[in-house]
């Protein structure tokens, strides 16, 4: 089957008055429909830059990004982007925050409103629909931010360290929540994280990046013998440590 996303020999550098910062060097990989990819690598290596390129905020200096076989620019595929900060607006209710993207894209209609309500209900936020975001816990806010992205019906979801602003306990539960929602909705997802455990608990495949300029140093297909895909159950699976150590060694070859 044709990959939903294909990157071929991507190079990118930032140019500032102080000089050039080479961020990405010869990155190639492809992603299948419905796959959950995690990208791990040292801080500052170029992971967010890669998501910016896939989203179209930046153009590669060299190389090609194809979506379902066409150049990214010519593709009508919808890409959703979820960031570390949820960016919910406190002067709007949770429900009206969820409708915001639809409003901006002029896609607010009875069908999309219904879908928004359905997602709130399925993912346990129905009773908070008229609340302000400040009344929600950190984990619930991230769930609301994901629903705001999902209601736009993205074909590919980009997640840039979406749990890193949360405390450890909330982070585990929210990671579990969000991971299960993405699998239930059968979304293709690319998660950037510096947290190896998070990557192992969530991903089908982990791309390990080297320090800047980022090159792809290893690709690891994460497949538990138990077939487990639930993030919390994966964390409790005896195999978890083996996958963690494999990635850790790849990131710390001299340790
Ligand atoms: P990561 O997401 O892996 O932490 P980034 O992709 O954010 O890394 O950044 C990669 C490198 O590019 C870093 O050294 C960063 O300082 C630099 N960089 C990021 N954005 C800019 C920019 N707008 N101008 C100049 N340098 C940048």
XYZ file of N, CA and C and ligand atoms in Angstrom:
792
model
N 0.840 -1.205 0.000
C 0.000 0.000 0.000
C 0.881 1.263 0.000
N 0.424 2.257 -0.733
C 1.186 3.513 -0.822
C 1.267 4.171 0.563
N 2.463 4.662 0.960
C 2.528 5.320 2.271
C 1.713 6.610 2.270
N 1.196 6.988 3.439
C 0.454 8.260 3.514
C 1.447 9.426 3.466
N 2.646 9.178 4.021
C 3.650 10.246 4.061
C 5.017 9.669 3.713
N 5.732 10.389 2.865
C 7.067 9.927 2.481
C 8.034 11.109 2.450
N 9.127 10.984 3.200
C 10.163 12.032 3.173
C 11.381 11.452 2.478
N 11.897 12.213 1.508
C 13.043 11.714 0.743
C 14.197 12.711 0.824
N 15.255 12.304 1.451
C 16.516 13.073 1.496
C 16.294 14.545 1.866
N 15.688 14.753 3.038
C 15.384 16.119 3.489
C 16.598 16.754 4.179
N 16.928 17.959 3.728
C 17.974 18.772 4.365
C 17.341 20.102 4.758
N 17.698 20.596 5.961
C 17.222 21.935 6.333
C 18.243 22.615 7.244
N 18.486 23.910 6.985
C 19.362 24.714 7.857
C 18.700 26.063 8.102
N 18.870 26.619 9.331
C 18.404 27.981 9.629
C 19.540 28.945 9.310
N 19.192 30.058 8.686
C 20.212 31.064 8.374
C 19.909 32.314 9.176
N 20.852 32.725 10.023
C 20.664 33.939 10.819
C 21.909 34.812 10.613
N 21.843 36.101 11.071
C 23.027 36.947 10.903
C 24.269 36.339 11.556
N 24.061 35.468 12.580
C 25.214 34.851 13.253
C 25.760 33.641 12.512
N 25.068 33.238 11.476
C 25.579 32.081 10.723
C 24.489 31.066 10.446
N 24.958 29.870 10.130
C 24.034 28.824 9.703
C 23.917 27.754 10.799
N 22.671 27.326 11.077
C 22.467 26.191 11.986
C 21.897 25.049 11.171
N 22.723 24.030 10.960
C 22.213 22.876 10.190
C 21.345 22.030 11.103
N 20.090 21.868 10.731
C 19.155 21.165 11.624
C 18.901 19.729 11.169
N 18.671 19.524 9.893
C 18.323 18.175 9.423
C 19.221 17.786 8.258
N 19.682 16.558 8.297
C 20.621 16.131 7.270
C 20.200 14.786 6.682
N 19.745 14.824 5.474
C 19.435 13.615 4.710
C 18.457 12.677 5.433
N 17.305 13.217 5.773
C 16.289 12.420 6.478
C 15.342 11.793 5.461
N 15.230 10.473 5.502
C 14.274 9.764 4.642
C 13.515 8.743 5.472
N 12.219 8.736 5.383
C 11.405 7.664 5.971
C 10.000 7.775 5.418
N 9.229 6.697 5.579
C 7.832 6.795 5.157
C 6.933 6.258 6.260
N 5.694 6.677 6.214
C 4.721 6.344 7.265
C 3.498 5.725 6.608
N 3.057 4.593 7.150
C 1.853 3.946 6.611
C 0.605 4.526 7.271
N -0.492 4.424 6.548
C -1.791 4.873 7.065
C -2.064 4.183 8.416
N -2.445 4.950 9.411
C -2.817 4.370 10.711
C -1.640 4.062 11.620
N -0.423 4.325 11.150
C 0.751 4.004 11.963
C 0.986 5.095 13.015
N 1.520 4.695 14.181
C 1.884 5.655 15.225
C 3.406 5.677 15.306
N 3.977 6.793 14.883
C 5.437 6.931 14.849
C 5.876 7.844 15.994
N 6.953 7.475 16.671
C 7.541 8.405 17.641
C 8.938 8.765 17.158
N 9.280 10.035 17.311
C 10.634 10.479 16.967
C 11.324 10.882 18.256
N 12.433 10.211 18.577
C 13.175 10.586 19.784
C 14.563 11.067 19.376
N 15.105 11.950 20.196
C 16.442 12.455 19.899
C 16.772 13.520 20.919
N 18.047 13.873 21.037
C 18.435 14.872 22.029
C 17.744 16.208 21.786
N 17.591 16.970 22.862
C 16.966 18.285 22.769
C 17.747 19.150 21.776
N 17.045 19.869 20.921
C 17.694 20.780 19.976
C 18.236 20.098 18.732
N 17.900 18.809 18.526
C 18.502 18.116 17.376
C 17.771 18.425 16.066
N 16.531 18.869 16.129
C 15.827 19.199 14.882
C 14.469 18.515 14.746
N 13.939 17.966 15.843
C 12.672 17.219 15.771
C 11.494 18.135 15.414
N 11.413 19.287 16.106
C 10.294 20.205 15.828
C 10.418 20.774 14.413
N 11.652 21.009 13.997
C 11.882 21.500 12.633
C 11.274 20.525 11.627
N 11.456 19.246 11.895
C 10.914 18.237 10.979
C 9.383 18.329 10.922
N 8.729 18.504 12.082
C 7.265 18.625 12.078
C 6.834 19.890 11.324
N 7.592 20.978 11.497
C 7.274 22.225 10.771
C 7.329 21.986 9.257
N 8.301 21.186 8.838
C 8.426 20.898 7.394
C 7.240 20.061 6.910
N 6.863 19.066 7.715
C 5.744 18.199 7.305
C 4.454 19.027 7.264
N 4.291 19.929 8.234
C 3.075 20.748 8.299
C 3.049 21.803 7.194
N 4.236 22.183 6.709
C 4.302 23.184 5.644
C 4.630 24.582 6.143
N 5.028 24.698 7.420
C 5.440 26.003 7.946
C 6.813 26.382 7.399
N 7.604 25.361 7.054
C 8.925 25.567 6.453
C 9.013 24.710 5.198
N 9.873 25.125 4.289
C 10.118 24.331 3.070
C 11.495 23.684 3.160
N 11.633 22.423 2.785
C 12.972 21.810 2.826
C 13.935 22.522 1.873
N 15.204 22.573 2.265
C 16.197 23.156 1.351
C 16.513 22.189 0.232
N 16.512 20.918 0.598
C 16.675 19.854 -0.412
C 15.748 18.733 -0.023
N 15.357 17.953 -1.002
C 14.549 16.780 -0.718
C 13.075 17.009 -0.999
N 12.324 15.965 -0.790
C 10.930 15.976 -1.207
C 10.036 15.389 -0.119
N 8.888 16.032 0.107
C 7.894 15.459 1.029
C 6.662 15.125 0.197
N 6.289 13.858 0.181
C 5.100 13.430 -0.563
C 4.024 12.955 0.392
N 2.789 13.292 0.044
C 1.659 12.797 0.821
C 0.764 12.032 -0.141
N 0.512 10.783 0.194
C -0.233 9.867 -0.689
C 0.240 10.008 -2.138
N 1.550 10.012 -2.328
C 2.131 9.971 -3.662
C 2.262 11.315 -4.357
N 1.613 12.404 -3.827
C 1.767 13.719 -4.479
C 2.625 14.613 -3.609
N 3.199 15.600 -4.251
C 4.012 16.557 -3.518
C 3.143 17.211 -2.425
N 3.732 17.466 -1.240
C 2.968 18.004 -0.111
C 2.138 19.223 -0.503
N 2.741 20.084 -1.342
C 2.065 21.331 -1.734
C 0.780 21.065 -2.524
N 0.794 19.978 -3.319
C -0.371 19.683 -4.164
C -1.383 18.798 -3.448
N -1.071 18.425 -2.211
C -1.929 17.444 -1.553
C -3.060 18.133 -0.791
N -4.212 17.476 -0.785
C -5.335 18.057 -0.048
C -5.485 17.376 1.314
N -4.481 16.573 1.683
C -4.550 15.873 2.963
C -4.548 16.882 4.107
N -5.365 16.602 5.126
C -5.447 17.517 6.277
C -4.459 17.082 7.355
N -3.709 18.041 7.848
C -2.730 17.738 8.889
C -3.102 18.498 10.161
N -3.210 17.780 11.272
C -3.504 18.409 12.567
C -2.219 18.528 13.368
N -2.110 19.583 14.172
C -0.872 19.840 14.907
C -1.221 20.071 16.374
N -0.662 19.276 17.245
C -0.924 19.469 18.672
C 0.378 19.802 19.381
N 0.345 20.882 20.154
C 1.578 21.384 20.756
C 1.618 21.118 22.255
N 2.787 21.437 22.831
C 3.000 21.272 24.257
C 1.972 22.049 25.078
N 1.737 23.319 24.652
C 0.748 24.158 25.351
C -0.578 23.947 24.643
N -1.666 23.824 25.434
C -2.935 23.496 24.778
C -3.566 24.690 24.049
N -3.148 25.914 24.394
C -3.647 27.127 23.723
C -5.180 27.218 23.736
N -5.822 26.705 24.805
C -7.275 26.877 24.903
C -7.551 28.312 25.353
N -8.607 28.913 24.837
C -8.936 30.303 25.172
C -9.905 30.311 26.350
N -9.507 30.996 27.433
C -10.323 30.909 28.639
C -11.629 31.697 28.559
N -11.735 32.608 27.606
C -12.991 33.364 27.489
C -14.044 32.600 26.687
N -13.677 31.442 26.167
C -14.664 30.601 25.469
C -14.892 29.336 26.288
N -16.094 28.782 26.198
C -16.361 27.514 26.889
C -15.544 26.409 26.210
N -15.485 25.247 26.862
C -14.759 24.112 26.282
C -15.351 23.784 24.898
N -16.674 23.726 24.835
C -17.333 23.406 23.556
C -16.954 24.433 22.470
N -16.981 25.713 22.834
C -16.655 26.743 21.835
C -15.171 26.779 21.483
N -14.332 26.297 22.399
C -12.919 26.133 22.046
C -12.765 25.039 21.002
N -13.553 23.980 21.182
C -13.449 22.836 20.268
C -13.932 23.207 18.864
N -14.848 24.185 18.802
C -15.373 24.607 17.491
C -14.469 25.629 16.790
N -13.457 26.116 17.512
C -12.675 27.244 16.989
C -12.054 26.989 15.610
N -11.393 25.845 15.462
C -10.741 25.527 14.175
C -11.764 25.438 13.056
N -12.929 24.860 13.373
C -13.998 24.736 12.359
C -14.481 26.120 11.942
N -14.589 27.020 12.934
C -15.021 28.394 12.634
C -14.017 29.071 11.702
N -12.737 28.940 12.059
C -11.682 29.597 11.268
C -11.682 29.050 9.843
N -11.903 27.752 9.716
C -11.875 27.130 8.371
C -13.240 27.185 7.670
N -14.191 27.913 8.235
C -15.555 28.023 7.664
C -16.171 26.648 7.422
N -15.999 25.774 8.397
C -16.557 24.419 8.235
C -17.556 24.098 9.346
N -18.086 25.160 9.975
C -19.048 24.940 11.047
C -20.419 24.698 10.434
N -20.954 23.503 10.622
C -22.290 23.182 10.102
C -22.913 22.143 11.049
N -24.177 21.789 10.839
C -24.818 20.857 11.780
C -24.040 19.549 11.933
N -23.457 19.041 10.843
C -22.722 17.773 10.921
C -21.473 17.904 11.806
N -20.703 18.987 11.573
C -19.455 19.119 12.344
C -19.755 19.453 13.814
N -20.840 20.230 14.056
C -21.228 20.504 15.458
C -21.586 19.195 16.171
N -22.321 18.348 15.463
C -22.741 17.062 16.014
C -21.514 16.205 16.336
N -20.550 16.227 15.423
C -19.309 15.461 15.606
C -18.550 15.964 16.847
N -18.541 17.285 17.025
C -17.863 17.867 18.195
C -18.534 17.365 19.483
N -19.864 17.349 19.482
C -20.591 16.896 20.681
C -20.338 15.412 20.932
N -20.305 14.659 19.831
C -20.072 13.215 19.929
C -18.686 12.935 20.532
N -17.675 13.688 20.064
C -16.308 13.480 20.575
C -16.228 13.854 22.058
N -16.908 14.952 22.445
C -16.910 15.359 23.861
C -17.501 14.245 24.721
N -18.574 13.637 24.196
C -19.255 12.578 24.942
C -18.372 11.322 25.015
N -17.870 10.896 23.853
C -17.061 9.663 23.820
C -15.853 9.776 24.739
N -15.256 10.973 24.798
C -14.018 11.085 25.547
C -14.201 11.808 26.892
N -15.418 11.696 27.437
C -15.663 12.043 28.841
C -15.625 13.516 29.190
N -15.891 14.392 28.224
C -15.875 15.819 28.562
C -17.259 16.459 28.393
N -18.272 15.622 28.160
C -19.607 16.159 27.887
C -20.082 17.092 29.006
N -19.867 16.673 30.257
C -20.387 17.503 31.364
C -19.573 18.775 31.568
N -18.436 18.894 30.837
C -17.614 20.115 30.964
C -17.767 21.017 29.738
N -18.722 20.682 28.871
C -18.873 21.437 27.614
C -19.037 22.937 27.851
N -19.792 23.321 28.890
C -19.984 24.768 29.112
C -18.991 25.334 30.118
N -18.068 24.519 30.625
C -17.066 25.040 31.574
C -16.016 25.857 30.841
N -15.295 26.647 31.612
C -14.140 27.378 31.061
C -12.929 26.432 31.136
N -11.969 26.556 30.222
C -10.782 25.686 30.282
C -10.090 25.704 31.643
N -10.113 26.882 32.349
C -9.414 26.961 33.648
C -10.049 26.048 34.695
N -11.269 25.578 34.445
C -11.924 24.676 35.405
C -11.528 23.216 35.182
N -10.768 22.943 34.119
C -10.378 21.564 33.808
C -8.995 21.247 34.367
N -8.744 19.953 34.605
C -7.398 19.526 35.014
C -6.477 19.575 33.783
N -5.170 19.507 34.024
C -4.210 19.549 32.910
C -4.468 18.460 31.881
N -4.768 17.252 32.379
C -5.016 16.122 31.471
C -6.276 16.337 30.645
N -7.320 16.875 31.303
C -8.573 17.131 30.573
C -8.383 18.219 29.528
N -7.583 19.195 29.851
C -7.310 20.277 28.880
C -6.626 19.694 27.642
N -5.684 18.766 27.859
C -4.989 18.182 26.708
C -5.962 17.341 25.879
N -6.916 16.689 26.591
C -7.924 15.902 25.881
C -8.804 16.840 25.045
N -9.154 18.003 25.633
C -9.964 18.984 24.895
C -9.187 19.491 23.669
N -7.881 19.713 23.857
C -7.064 20.193 22.732
C -7.020 19.144 21.626
N -6.960 17.858 22.025
C -6.944 16.795 21.008
C -8.286 16.743 20.275
N -9.379 16.891 21.024
C -10.708 16.868 20.383
C -10.824 18.041 19.397
N -10.309 19.201 19.798
C -10.335 20.375 18.898
C -9.590 20.054 17.591
N -8.523 19.266 17.686
C -7.774 18.870 16.486
C -8.529 17.791 15.712
N -9.083 16.802 16.436
C -9.743 15.667 15.768
C -11.002 16.075 15.016
N -11.690 17.100 15.536
C -12.946 17.498 14.913
C -12.696 18.086 13.509
N -11.448 18.458 13.253
C -11.088 18.965 11.923
C -10.812 17.815 10.953
N -10.971 16.587 11.450
C -10.798 15.360 10.654
C -9.442 15.305 9.943
N -8.361 15.442 10.715
C -7.041 15.381 10.075
C -6.717 13.957 9.625
N -5.979 13.842 8.524
C -5.514 12.526 8.079
C -4.223 12.164 8.803
N -3.448 13.190 9.143
C -2.185 12.961 9.858
C -2.171 13.894 11.077
N -1.781 13.343 12.215
C -1.688 14.156 13.437
C -0.225 14.333 13.812
N 0.188 15.572 14.011
C 1.556 15.830 14.470
C 1.475 16.250 15.935
N 2.250 15.614 16.785
C 2.194 15.875 18.225
C 3.585 16.273 18.696
N 3.739 17.525 19.108
C 5.062 17.999 19.517
C 5.139 18.083 21.035
N 5.724 17.069 21.650
C 5.870 16.996 23.116
C 4.570 17.384 23.812
N 3.432 16.768 23.472
C 2.156 17.272 23.979
C 1.941 17.056 25.480
N 2.785 16.230 26.111
C 2.553 15.941 27.532
C 3.605 16.573 28.433
N 4.588 17.260 27.851
C 5.744 17.638 28.663
C 5.450 18.742 29.672
N 4.322 19.470 29.506
C 4.025 20.508 30.497
C 3.262 19.922 31.701
N 2.958 18.628 31.668
C 2.143 18.026 32.735
C 3.031 17.385 33.798
N 2.502 17.298 35.048
C 3.279 16.602 36.071
C 3.317 15.105 35.753
N 4.232 14.382 36.398
C 4.525 13.006 35.984
C 3.294 12.099 35.961
N 2.512 12.145 37.055
C 1.341 11.262 37.159
C 0.317 11.576 36.060
N 0.040 12.873 35.885
C -0.932 13.295 34.868
C -0.422 12.924 33.486
N 0.871 13.059 33.330
C 1.516 12.763 32.050
C 1.283 11.307 31.632
N 1.434 10.381 32.608
C 1.222 8.954 32.311
C -0.228 8.717 31.900
N -1.158 9.284 32.685
C -2.581 9.062 32.391
C -2.998 9.729 31.090
N -2.495 10.944 30.857
C -2.875 11.658 29.632
C -2.273 10.960 28.409
N -1.040 10.506 28.544
C -0.404 9.764 27.439
C -1.230 8.536 27.091
N -1.707 7.863 28.140
C -2.522 6.665 27.952
C -3.833 7.024 27.233
N -4.483 8.056 27.767
C -5.747 8.563 27.187
C -5.621 8.900 25.712
N -4.644 9.773 25.459
C -4.483 10.322 24.103
C -4.077 9.207 23.136
N -3.190 8.320 23.604
C -2.762 7.188 22.779
C -3.951 6.329 22.383
N -4.825 6.049 23.361
C -5.981 5.180 23.075
C -6.966 5.877 22.142
N -7.137 7.193 22.327
C -8.071 7.935 21.458
C -7.553 7.890 20.016
N -6.266 8.123 19.838
C -5.690 8.150 18.487
C -5.833 6.778 17.822
N -5.642 5.711 18.605
C -5.806 4.366 18.023
C -7.269 4.090 17.700
N -8.162 4.511 18.590
C -9.589 4.260 18.363
C -10.060 5.004 17.110
N -9.537 6.205 16.918
C -9.939 7.009 15.760
C -9.143 6.609 14.505
N -8.248 5.627 14.654
C -7.425 5.089 13.559
C -6.653 6.186 12.816
N -6.059 7.084 13.591
C -5.314 8.192 12.993
C -3.848 7.824 12.797
N -3.268 8.393 11.760
C -1.828 8.294 11.559
C -1.226 9.402 12.430
N -0.248 9.051 13.256
C 0.283 10.062 14.180
C 1.812 10.053 14.190
N 2.369 11.259 14.323
C 3.821 11.386 14.495
C 4.056 12.191 15.769
N 4.641 11.536 16.757
C 4.874 12.153 18.060
C 6.349 12.465 18.222
N 6.650 13.711 18.568
C 8.026 14.085 18.889
C 8.161 14.100 20.402
N 9.169 13.435 20.914
C 9.362 13.414 22.363
C 10.835 13.196 22.685
N 11.245 13.638 23.907
C 12.601 13.261 24.307
C 12.511 12.154 25.368
N 11.266 11.692 25.625
C 11.011 10.719 26.680
C 10.907 9.309 26.078
N 11.925 8.494 26.333
C 11.983 7.152 25.722
C 10.769 6.315 26.153
N 10.407 6.398 27.445
C 9.280 5.586 27.939
C 7.991 5.936 27.205
N 7.817 7.226 26.984
C 6.617 7.679 26.279
C 6.579 7.085 24.861
N 7.734 7.122 24.202
C 7.815 6.601 22.836
C 7.511 5.100 22.822
N 8.118 4.348 23.756
C 7.909 2.886 23.769
C 6.464 2.552 24.115
N 5.848 3.342 25.001
C 4.479 3.016 25.411
C 3.472 3.310 24.296
N 3.795 4.246 23.416
C 2.787 4.690 22.441
C 2.991 4.200 21.006
N 4.242 4.019 20.602
C 4.493 3.936 19.153
C 4.495 2.527 18.559
N 4.206 2.469 17.263
C 4.423 1.239 16.491
C 5.874 1.193 16.017
N 6.415 2.390 15.798
C 7.785 2.469 15.269
C 8.442 3.715 15.865
N 9.718 3.564 16.236
C 10.442 4.705 16.814
C 11.603 5.067 15.893
N 11.670 6.335 15.528
C 12.799 6.814 14.735
C 13.748 7.511 15.701
N 14.986 7.054 15.745
C 15.964 7.642 16.662
C 16.826 8.617 15.876
N 16.835 9.875 16.327
C 17.637 10.904 15.661
C 18.932 11.132 16.415
N 19.980 11.451 15.666
C 21.264 11.786 16.289
C 21.232 13.250 16.715
N 22.274 13.704 17.437
C 22.309 15.125 17.791
C 22.514 15.958 16.522
N 22.262 17.258 16.659
C 22.216 18.162 15.518
C 23.509 18.163 14.692
N 23.457 18.244 13.380
C 22.259 18.172 12.571
C 21.672 16.764 12.589
N 20.362 16.692 12.825
C 19.741 15.386 13.019
C 19.838 14.523 11.779
N 20.316 13.308 12.000
C 20.248 12.288 10.957
C 19.520 11.115 11.598
N 18.914 10.303 10.779
C 18.172 9.169 11.310
C 19.168 8.071 11.641
N 19.381 7.800 12.952
C 20.421 6.821 13.265
C 19.862 5.403 13.371
N 18.586 5.265 13.678
C 18.027 3.910 13.802
C 16.504 3.963 13.721
N 15.909 2.919 13.162
C 14.453 2.792 13.176
C 14.123 1.498 13.899
N 13.289 1.596 14.925
C 12.963 0.406 15.719
C 11.458 0.147 15.641
N 11.083 -1.032 15.158
C 9.670 -1.407 15.146
C 9.342 -2.008 16.506
N 8.424 -1.368 17.225
C 8.097 -1.813 18.579
C 6.938 -2.786 18.508
N 7.245 -4.049 18.784
C 6.156 -5.014 18.716
C 6.262 -5.929 19.921
N 5.343 -5.746 20.862
C 5.354 -6.563 22.076
C 4.833 -7.966 21.736
N 5.450 -8.999 22.311
C 5.013 -10.379 22.043
C 3.544 -10.551 22.420
N 3.115 -9.799 23.444
C 1.719 -9.890 23.900
C 0.768 -9.190 22.932
N 1.318 -8.447 21.964
C 0.485 -7.686 21.023
C -0.094 -6.433 21.670
N 0.402 -6.104 22.869
C -0.152 -4.988 23.645
C 0.057 -3.641 22.952
N -1.009 -2.826 22.865
C -0.835 -1.465 22.347
C -1.313 -0.427 23.362
N -1.937 -0.858 24.471
C -2.372 0.127 25.465
C -1.133 0.676 26.174
N -0.963 2.011 26.189
C 0.268 2.581 26.762
C 0.530 2.175 28.215
N -0.510 2.195 29.073
C -0.256 1.856 30.482
C 0.072 0.378 30.639
N -0.625 -0.477 29.890
C -0.334 -1.918 29.988
C 1.045 -2.230 29.403
N 1.432 -1.503 28.342
C 2.791 -1.709 27.811
C 3.831 -1.397 28.880
N 3.572 -0.304 29.644
C 4.552 0.088 30.673
C 4.720 -1.008 31.723
N 3.662 -1.792 31.940
C 3.739 -2.863 32.945
C 4.159 -4.201 32.356
N 4.361 -4.247 31.060
C 4.733 -5.501 30.397
C 6.231 -5.756 30.646
N 6.604 -7.015 30.966
C 8.028 -7.296 31.236
C 8.948 -6.920 30.061
N 8.376 -6.888 28.842
C 9.194 -6.561 27.661
C 9.566 -5.075 27.582
N 8.829 -4.241 28.351
C 8.995 -2.782 28.239
C 10.465 -2.363 28.402
N 11.110 -2.958 29.406
C 12.488 -2.600 29.741
C 13.435 -2.899 28.569
N 13.179 -4.005 27.875
C 14.035 -4.399 26.752
C 13.975 -3.340 25.659
N 12.754 -2.889 25.337
C 12.610 -1.854 24.301
C 13.243 -0.545 24.766
N 13.019 -0.219 26.055
C 13.581 1.022 26.605
C 15.102 0.999 26.464
N 15.718 -0.122 26.878
C 17.179 -0.216 26.850
C 17.736 -0.137 25.431
N 17.014 -0.742 24.509
C 17.440 -0.713 23.107
C 17.521 0.734 22.597
N 16.492 1.510 22.886
C 16.470 2.908 22.424
C 17.507 3.730 23.203
N 17.594 3.466 24.513
C 18.521 4.218 25.346
C 19.953 4.040 24.841
N 20.306 2.803 24.515
C 21.677 2.514 24.008
C 21.910 3.236 22.688
N 20.885 3.288 21.863
C 21.009 3.952 20.568
C 21.261 5.460 20.761
N 20.613 6.020 21.803
C 20.788 7.456 22.058
C 22.072 7.764 22.820
N 22.566 6.765 23.544
C 23.769 6.965 24.366
C 24.812 5.901 24.035
N 25.361 5.920 22.819
C 26.243 4.828 22.397
C 27.516 4.710 23.253
N 27.942 5.822 23.904
C 29.206 5.753 24.646
C 29.008 5.462 26.130
N 27.749 5.352 26.559
C 27.486 5.184 28.002
C 27.740 3.744 28.436
P 14.183 19.906 18.853
O 12.741 19.958 18.497
O 14.815 18.573 18.532
O 14.457 20.298 20.275
P 14.407 22.146 16.978
O 13.936 21.577 15.717
O 13.491 23.030 17.748
O 14.964 20.967 17.928
O 15.740 23.004 16.697
C 16.884 22.466 16.019
C 17.998 23.486 16.023
O 17.633 24.603 15.215
C 18.307 24.045 17.417
O 19.699 24.188 17.527
C 17.620 25.391 17.436
O 18.304 26.295 18.268
C 17.705 25.816 15.967
N 16.552 26.646 15.588
C 15.238 26.337 15.749
N 14.459 27.321 15.277
C 15.287 28.275 14.803
C 15.117 29.551 14.180
N 13.884 30.028 13.932
N 16.212 30.269 13.833
C 17.439 29.780 14.070
N 17.700 28.598 14.641
C 16.652 27.841 15.005
